Amino acid sequence: MKLPHPRIGGLFDSPVRPGSGWPGDPASRRTAVAETPAEVTTLAAAARSIEQVDAEVSMCRACPRLVQWREEVAVVKRKSYCDQPYWGRPAPGFGSASPRVLVVGLAPAAHGANRTGRVFTGDRSGDFLFGSLHRSGLANQQTCTDSADGLALNDVRVAAAVRCAPPGNAPTPAERSTCAPWLDAEWRLIGAEVRVMVALGGFAWQAALALIRRAGGSVGTPAPKFGHGTVATLTTPNGPVQLLGCYHPSQQNTFTGRLTPAMMDDIFATALAISAR
């Protein structure tokens, strides 16, 4: 039987149990589990490190519809991945713990991060994103096949506004609200270092604006509108942060040419130039 993960020497239950040896699993059997929106808020506010946030994010069960969906997908699987284990848990952020560039996406893909356990990994959107980060000098390689492939990011962190794969790639407003404290906690711990936020798509743009408002900053009136290549200056307690818009690297955008490799490379060239000031 083919091993389900190229650098894993055994089989795993789906969803993966914490402490079972999955590469990059930040959680253990002792990690706290948020079962309700109120518990998400409490745990996120109490987190004292990015590692703690990542671990608790990866165990969250506060949205019943998302839990049911992500775990059902992990058991039923896509035919092309039927011999592989699925992560089947929320996808925590990935990359530097003190980044100057924060990339914000929408949510994990059912057969991407929900399968591999790492945001934007295992699907064509991730290939597009990490390929651009590699060409820009922000990643050590363009390969992003699984959580044991050796990928590392340089001075950049990637996170999703919603951490569980949603049905139809469409989280509800209540699910977005429930998940928001996790991004707030991440920002509280890394925001002093961040100089640029890259929003992948209109939803991520709105999530970034809401994040800054909740963190005690301001976004201006009227609020800046999303556009590819749009740069907006946001005010935060730690100083100004530039919000940079980029079309999401979805297959719909990349296959039609709405977003090309050169266009995304230009976004990260801009982000690097701003973050170096």
C-alpha positions as a Python dict, from the first residue, in 0.01 Angstrom:
ca = {
    (1, 'M'): (0, 0, 0),
    (2, 'K'): (131, 345, -88),
    (3, 'L'): (229, 554, 212),
    (4, 'P'): (-26, 837, 241),
    (5, 'H'): (230, 1105, 312),
    (6, 'P'): (574, 1105, 145),
    (7, 'R'): (767, 1167, 466),
    (8, 'I'): (541, 999, 718),
    (9, 'G'): (621, 642, 810),
    (10, 'G'): (273, 531, 913),
    (11, 'L'): (-102, 576, 882),
    (12, 'F'): (-312, 832, 1068),
    (13, 'D'): (-673, 858, 1168),
    (14, 'S'): (-883, 1121, 999),
    (15, 'P'): (-913, 1373, 1149),
    (16, 'V'): (-560, 1357, 1288),
    (17, 'R'): (-532, 1319, 1663),
    (18, 'P'): (-298, 1566, 1840),
    (19, 'G'): (28, 1412, 1949),
    (20, 'S'): (15, 1135, 1689),
    (21, 'G'): (322, 1259, 1503),
    (22, 'W'): (179, 1453, 1210),
    (23, 'P'): (457, 1686, 1082),
    (24, 'G'): (407, 2040, 1204),
    (25, 'D'): (117, 1955, 1437),
    (26, 'P'): (139, 2234, 1699),
    (27, 'A'): (-101, 2067, 1944),
    (28, 'S'): (-67, 1797, 2206),
    (29, 'R'): (-319, 1592, 2401),
    (30, 'R'): (-307, 1868, 2665),
    (31, 'T'): (-395, 2154, 2429),
    (32, 'A'): (-712, 2338, 2529),
    (33, 'V'): (-1012, 2291, 2300),
    (34, 'A'): (-1259, 2572, 2231),
    (35, 'E'): (-1608, 2425, 2200),
    (36, 'T'): (-1806, 2752, 2184),
    (37, 'P'): (-1760, 3106, 2050),
    (38, 'A'): (-1719, 3231, 2407),
    (39, 'E'): (-1438, 2982, 2467),
    (40, 'V'): (-1266, 3096, 2147),
    (41, 'T'): (-1271, 3452, 2277),
    (42, 'T'): (-1137, 3347, 2618),
    (43, 'L'): (-857, 3123, 2489),
    (44, 'A'): (-751, 3367, 2216),
    (45, 'A'): (-730, 3655, 2464),
    (46, 'A'): (-523, 3446, 2707),
    (47, 'A'): (-272, 3314, 2450),
    (48, 'R'): (83, 3428, 2525),
    (49, 'S'): (269, 3303, 2218),
    (50, 'I'): (216, 3235, 1849),
    (51, 'E'): (286, 2869, 1920),
    (52, 'Q'): (2, 2862, 2172),
    (53, 'V'): (-235, 3032, 1928),
    (54, 'D'): (-144, 2785, 1655),
    (55, 'A'): (-198, 2488, 1884),
    (56, 'E'): (-536, 2608, 2010),
    (57, 'V'): (-652, 2711, 1663),
    (58, 'S'): (-575, 2360, 1538),
    (59, 'M'): (-806, 2208, 1802),
    (60, 'C'): (-1100, 2448, 1775),
    (61, 'R'): (-1451, 2298, 1753),
    (62, 'A'): (-1662, 2610, 1804),
    (63, 'C'): (-1853, 2602, 1471),
    (64, 'P'): (-2060, 2280, 1446),
    (65, 'R'): (-2130, 2312, 1072),
    (66, 'L'): (-1762, 2358, 990),
    (67, 'V'): (-1653, 2076, 1221),
    (68, 'Q'): (-1902, 1838, 1060),
    (69, 'W'): (-1797, 1936, 708),
    (70, 'R'): (-1420, 1930, 755),
    (71, 'E'): (-1435, 1590, 927),
    (72, 'E'): (-1675, 1443, 673),
    (73, 'V'): (-1442, 1549, 391),
    (74, 'A'): (-1149, 1396, 581),
    (75, 'V'): (-1324, 1059, 594),
    (76, 'V'): (-1495, 1049, 254),
    (77, 'K'): (-1198, 1208, 73),
    (78, 'R'): (-1151, 1298, -290),
    (79, 'K'): (-1091, 994, -510),
    (80, 'S'): (-745, 1114, -614),
    (81, 'Y'): (-641, 1129, -246),
    (82, 'C'): (-823, 820, -122),
    (83, 'D'): (-499, 651, -11),
    (84, 'Q'): (-387, 953, 194),
    (85, 'P'): (-479, 1069, 544),
    (86, 'Y'): (-654, 1402, 585),
    (87, 'W'): (-570, 1653, 855),
    (88, 'G'): (-940, 1730, 910),
    (89, 'R'): (-874, 2005, 1166),
    (90, 'P'): (-847, 2386, 1151),
    (91, 'A'): (-540, 2522, 971),
    (92, 'P'): (-324, 2750, 1189),
    (93, 'G'): (-108, 3028, 1054),
    (94, 'F'): (227, 2943, 899),
    (95, 'G'): (559, 3122, 874),
    (96, 'S'): (762, 3368, 1079),
    (97, 'A'): (666, 3443, 1439),
    (98, 'S'): (785, 3803, 1388),
    (99, 'P'): (697, 3885, 1026),
    (100, 'R'): (714, 4218, 853),
    (101, 'V'): (464, 4093, 594),
    (102, 'L'): (135, 3925, 687),
    (103, 'V'): (-60, 3752, 409),
    (104, 'V'): (-431, 3704, 484),
    (105, 'G'): (-647, 3457, 292),
    (106, 'L'): (-1009, 3345, 316),
    (107, 'A'): (-1029, 2986, 445),
    (108, 'P'): (-865, 2645, 395),
    (109, 'A'): (-958, 2439, 91),
    (110, 'A'): (-1140, 2111, 159),
    (111, 'H'): (-876, 1906, -23),
    (112, 'G'): (-587, 2149, 31),
    (113, 'A'): (-511, 2264, 385),
    (114, 'N'): (-788, 2045, 524),
    (115, 'R'): (-591, 1751, 381),
    (116, 'T'): (-233, 1861, 443),
    (117, 'G'): (-266, 2055, 768),
    (118, 'R'): (-90, 2366, 640),
    (119, 'V'): (-255, 2674, 500),
    (120, 'F'): (-244, 2708, 118),
    (121, 'T'): (-70, 2371, 84),
    (122, 'G'): (-164, 2085, -144),
    (123, 'D'): (-365, 2271, -406),
    (124, 'R'): (-304, 2493, -708),
    (125, 'S'): (-373, 2813, -517),
    (126, 'G'): (-88, 2727, -285),
    (127, 'D'): (139, 2638, -576),
    (128, 'F'): (71, 2984, -719),
    (129, 'L'): (118, 3168, -389),
    (130, 'F'): (429, 2992, -264),
    (131, 'G'): (582, 2995, -611),
    (132, 'S'): (557, 3374, -604),
    (133, 'L'): (692, 3394, -248),
    (134, 'H'): (988, 3181, -358),
    (135, 'R'): (1062, 3400, -658),
    (136, 'S'): (1039, 3702, -429),
    (137, 'G'): (1291, 3559, -182),
    (138, 'L'): (1028, 3510, 89),
    (139, 'A'): (1025, 3128, 77),
    (140, 'N'): (1309, 2879, 62),
    (141, 'Q'): (1140, 2670, -209),
    (142, 'Q'): (838, 2670, -436),
    (143, 'T'): (731, 2316, -341),
    (144, 'C'): (423, 2304, -117),
    (145, 'T'): (288, 1953, -141),
    (146, 'D'): (246, 1857, 225),
    (147, 'S'): (335, 1959, 578),
    (148, 'A'): (666, 1768, 567),
    (149, 'D'): (802, 1911, 243),
    (150, 'G'): (1059, 2143, 406),
    (151, 'L'): (895, 2472, 311),
    (152, 'A'): (1000, 2769, 527),
    (153, 'L'): (906, 3135, 498),
    (154, 'N'): (1133, 3433, 544),
    (155, 'D'): (994, 3737, 728),
    (156, 'V'): (639, 3656, 619),
    (157, 'R'): (344, 3479, 779),
    (158, 'V'): (35, 3341, 606),
    (159, 'A'): (-298, 3308, 788),
    (160, 'A'): (-662, 3259, 696),
    (161, 'A'): (-945, 3473, 829),
    (162, 'V'): (-1149, 3153, 883),
    (163, 'R'): (-949, 2847, 991),
    (164, 'C'): (-1178, 2559, 888),
    (165, 'A'): (-1267, 2451, 536),
    (166, 'P'): (-1627, 2571, 477),
    (167, 'P'): (-1887, 2408, 251),
    (168, 'G'): (-1885, 2582, -86),
    (169, 'N'): (-1587, 2787, 33),
    (170, 'A'): (-1841, 3017, 198),
    (171, 'P'): (-1829, 3062, 576),
    (172, 'T'): (-2136, 3222, 731),
    (173, 'P'): (-2120, 3564, 901),
    (174, 'A'): (-2155, 3391, 1238),
    (175, 'E'): (-1865, 3157, 1158),
    (176, 'R'): (-1649, 3450, 1050),
    (177, 'S'): (-1728, 3628, 1375),
    (178, 'T'): (-1657, 3321, 1586),
    (179, 'C'): (-1316, 3272, 1422),
    (180, 'A'): (-1209, 3638, 1433),
    (181, 'P'): (-1055, 3626, 1784),
    (182, 'W'): (-789, 3382, 1659),
    (183, 'L'): (-670, 3638, 1404),
    (184, 'D'): (-693, 3907, 1671),
    (185, 'A'): (-465, 3701, 1896),
    (186, 'E'): (-217, 3651, 1615),
    (187, 'W'): (-213, 4023, 1547),
    (188, 'R'): (-169, 4106, 1915),
    (189, 'L'): (143, 3891, 1919),
    (190, 'I'): (297, 3992, 1583),
    (191, 'G'): (141, 4328, 1496),
    (192, 'A'): (427, 4537, 1632),
    (193, 'E'): (655, 4387, 1365),
    (194, 'V'): (418, 4387, 1068),
    (195, 'R'): (461, 4667, 815),
    (196, 'V'): (252, 4529, 530),
    (197, 'M'): (-64, 4318, 514),
    (198, 'V'): (-137, 4150, 180),
    (199, 'A'): (-507, 4070, 146),
    (200, 'L'): (-583, 3790, -99),
    (201, 'G'): (-923, 3889, -227),
    (202, 'G'): (-1207, 4113, -113),
    (203, 'F'): (-1309, 3904, 187),
    (204, 'A'): (-955, 3904, 324),
    (205, 'W'): (-943, 4281, 267),
    (206, 'Q'): (-1256, 4330, 477),
    (207, 'A'): (-1119, 4093, 741),
    (208, 'A'): (-798, 4297, 761),
    (209, 'L'): (-988, 4623, 803),
    (210, 'A'): (-1206, 4471, 1076),
    (211, 'L'): (-897, 4334, 1248),
    (212, 'I'): (-732, 4676, 1266),
    (213, 'R'): (-1050, 4833, 1402),
    (214, 'R'): (-1081, 4568, 1674),
    (215, 'A'): (-714, 4620, 1763),
    (216, 'G'): (-778, 4987, 1839),
    (217, 'G'): (-662, 5128, 1507),
    (218, 'S'): (-841, 5321, 1236),
    (219, 'V'): (-888, 5264, 863),
    (220, 'G'): (-1017, 5603, 753),
    (221, 'T'): (-1354, 5728, 629),
    (222, 'P'): (-1474, 5610, 390),
    (223, 'A'): (-1302, 5277, 437),
    (224, 'P'): (-1064, 5192, 151),
    (225, 'K'): (-1208, 4964, -117),
    (226, 'F'): (-1039, 4647, -235),
    (227, 'G'): (-858, 4642, -566),
    (228, 'H'): (-565, 4452, -705),
    (229, 'G'): (-257, 4662, -635),
    (230, 'T'): (-446, 4905, -413),
    (231, 'V'): (-242, 5029, -118),
    (232, 'A'): (-416, 5175, 186),
    (233, 'T'): (-250, 5322, 494),
    (234, 'L'): (-402, 5198, 819),
    (235, 'T'): (-333, 5347, 1160),
    (236, 'T'): (-251, 5111, 1447),
    (237, 'P'): (-132, 5163, 1805),
    (238, 'N'): (210, 5042, 1684),
    (239, 'G'): (228, 5283, 1390),
    (240, 'P'): (113, 5282, 1029),
    (241, 'V'): (58, 4959, 838),
    (242, 'Q'): (10, 4936, 463),
    (243, 'L'): (-273, 4715, 339),
    (244, 'L'): (-204, 4582, -10),
    (245, 'G'): (-476, 4421, -220),
    (246, 'C'): (-415, 4118, -442),
    (247, 'Y'): (-657, 3903, -637),
    (248, 'H'): (-696, 3565, -470),
    (249, 'P'): (-490, 3291, -643),
    (250, 'S'): (-800, 3080, -704),
    (251, 'Q'): (-812, 2864, -1014),
    (252, 'Q'): (-1091, 3087, -1144),
    (253, 'N'): (-854, 3384, -1132),
    (254, 'T'): (-532, 3213, -1239),
    (255, 'F'): (-677, 2999, -1518),
    (256, 'T'): (-852, 3298, -1676),
    (257, 'G'): (-547, 3524, -1652),
    (258, 'R'): (-712, 3767, -1416),
    (259, 'L'): (-414, 3698, -1190),
    (260, 'T'): (-83, 3607, -1354),
    (261, 'P'): (246, 3505, -1189),
    (262, 'A'): (395, 3842, -1287),
    (263, 'M'): (104, 4027, -1125),
    (264, 'M'): (147, 3841, -797),
    (265, 'D'): (525, 3886, -810),
    (266, 'D'): (467, 4261, -845),
    (267, 'I'): (251, 4255, -532),
    (268, 'F'): (526, 4097, -325),
    (269, 'A'): (790, 4323, -476),
    (270, 'T'): (578, 4614, -353),
    (271, 'A'): (532, 4452, -13),
    (272, 'L'): (907, 4401, 21),
    (273, 'A'): (981, 4759, -77),
    (274, 'I'): (734, 4895, 175),
    (275, 'S'): (847, 4664, 456),
    (276, 'A'): (1209, 4769, 407),
    (277, 'R'): (1139, 5138, 471),
}
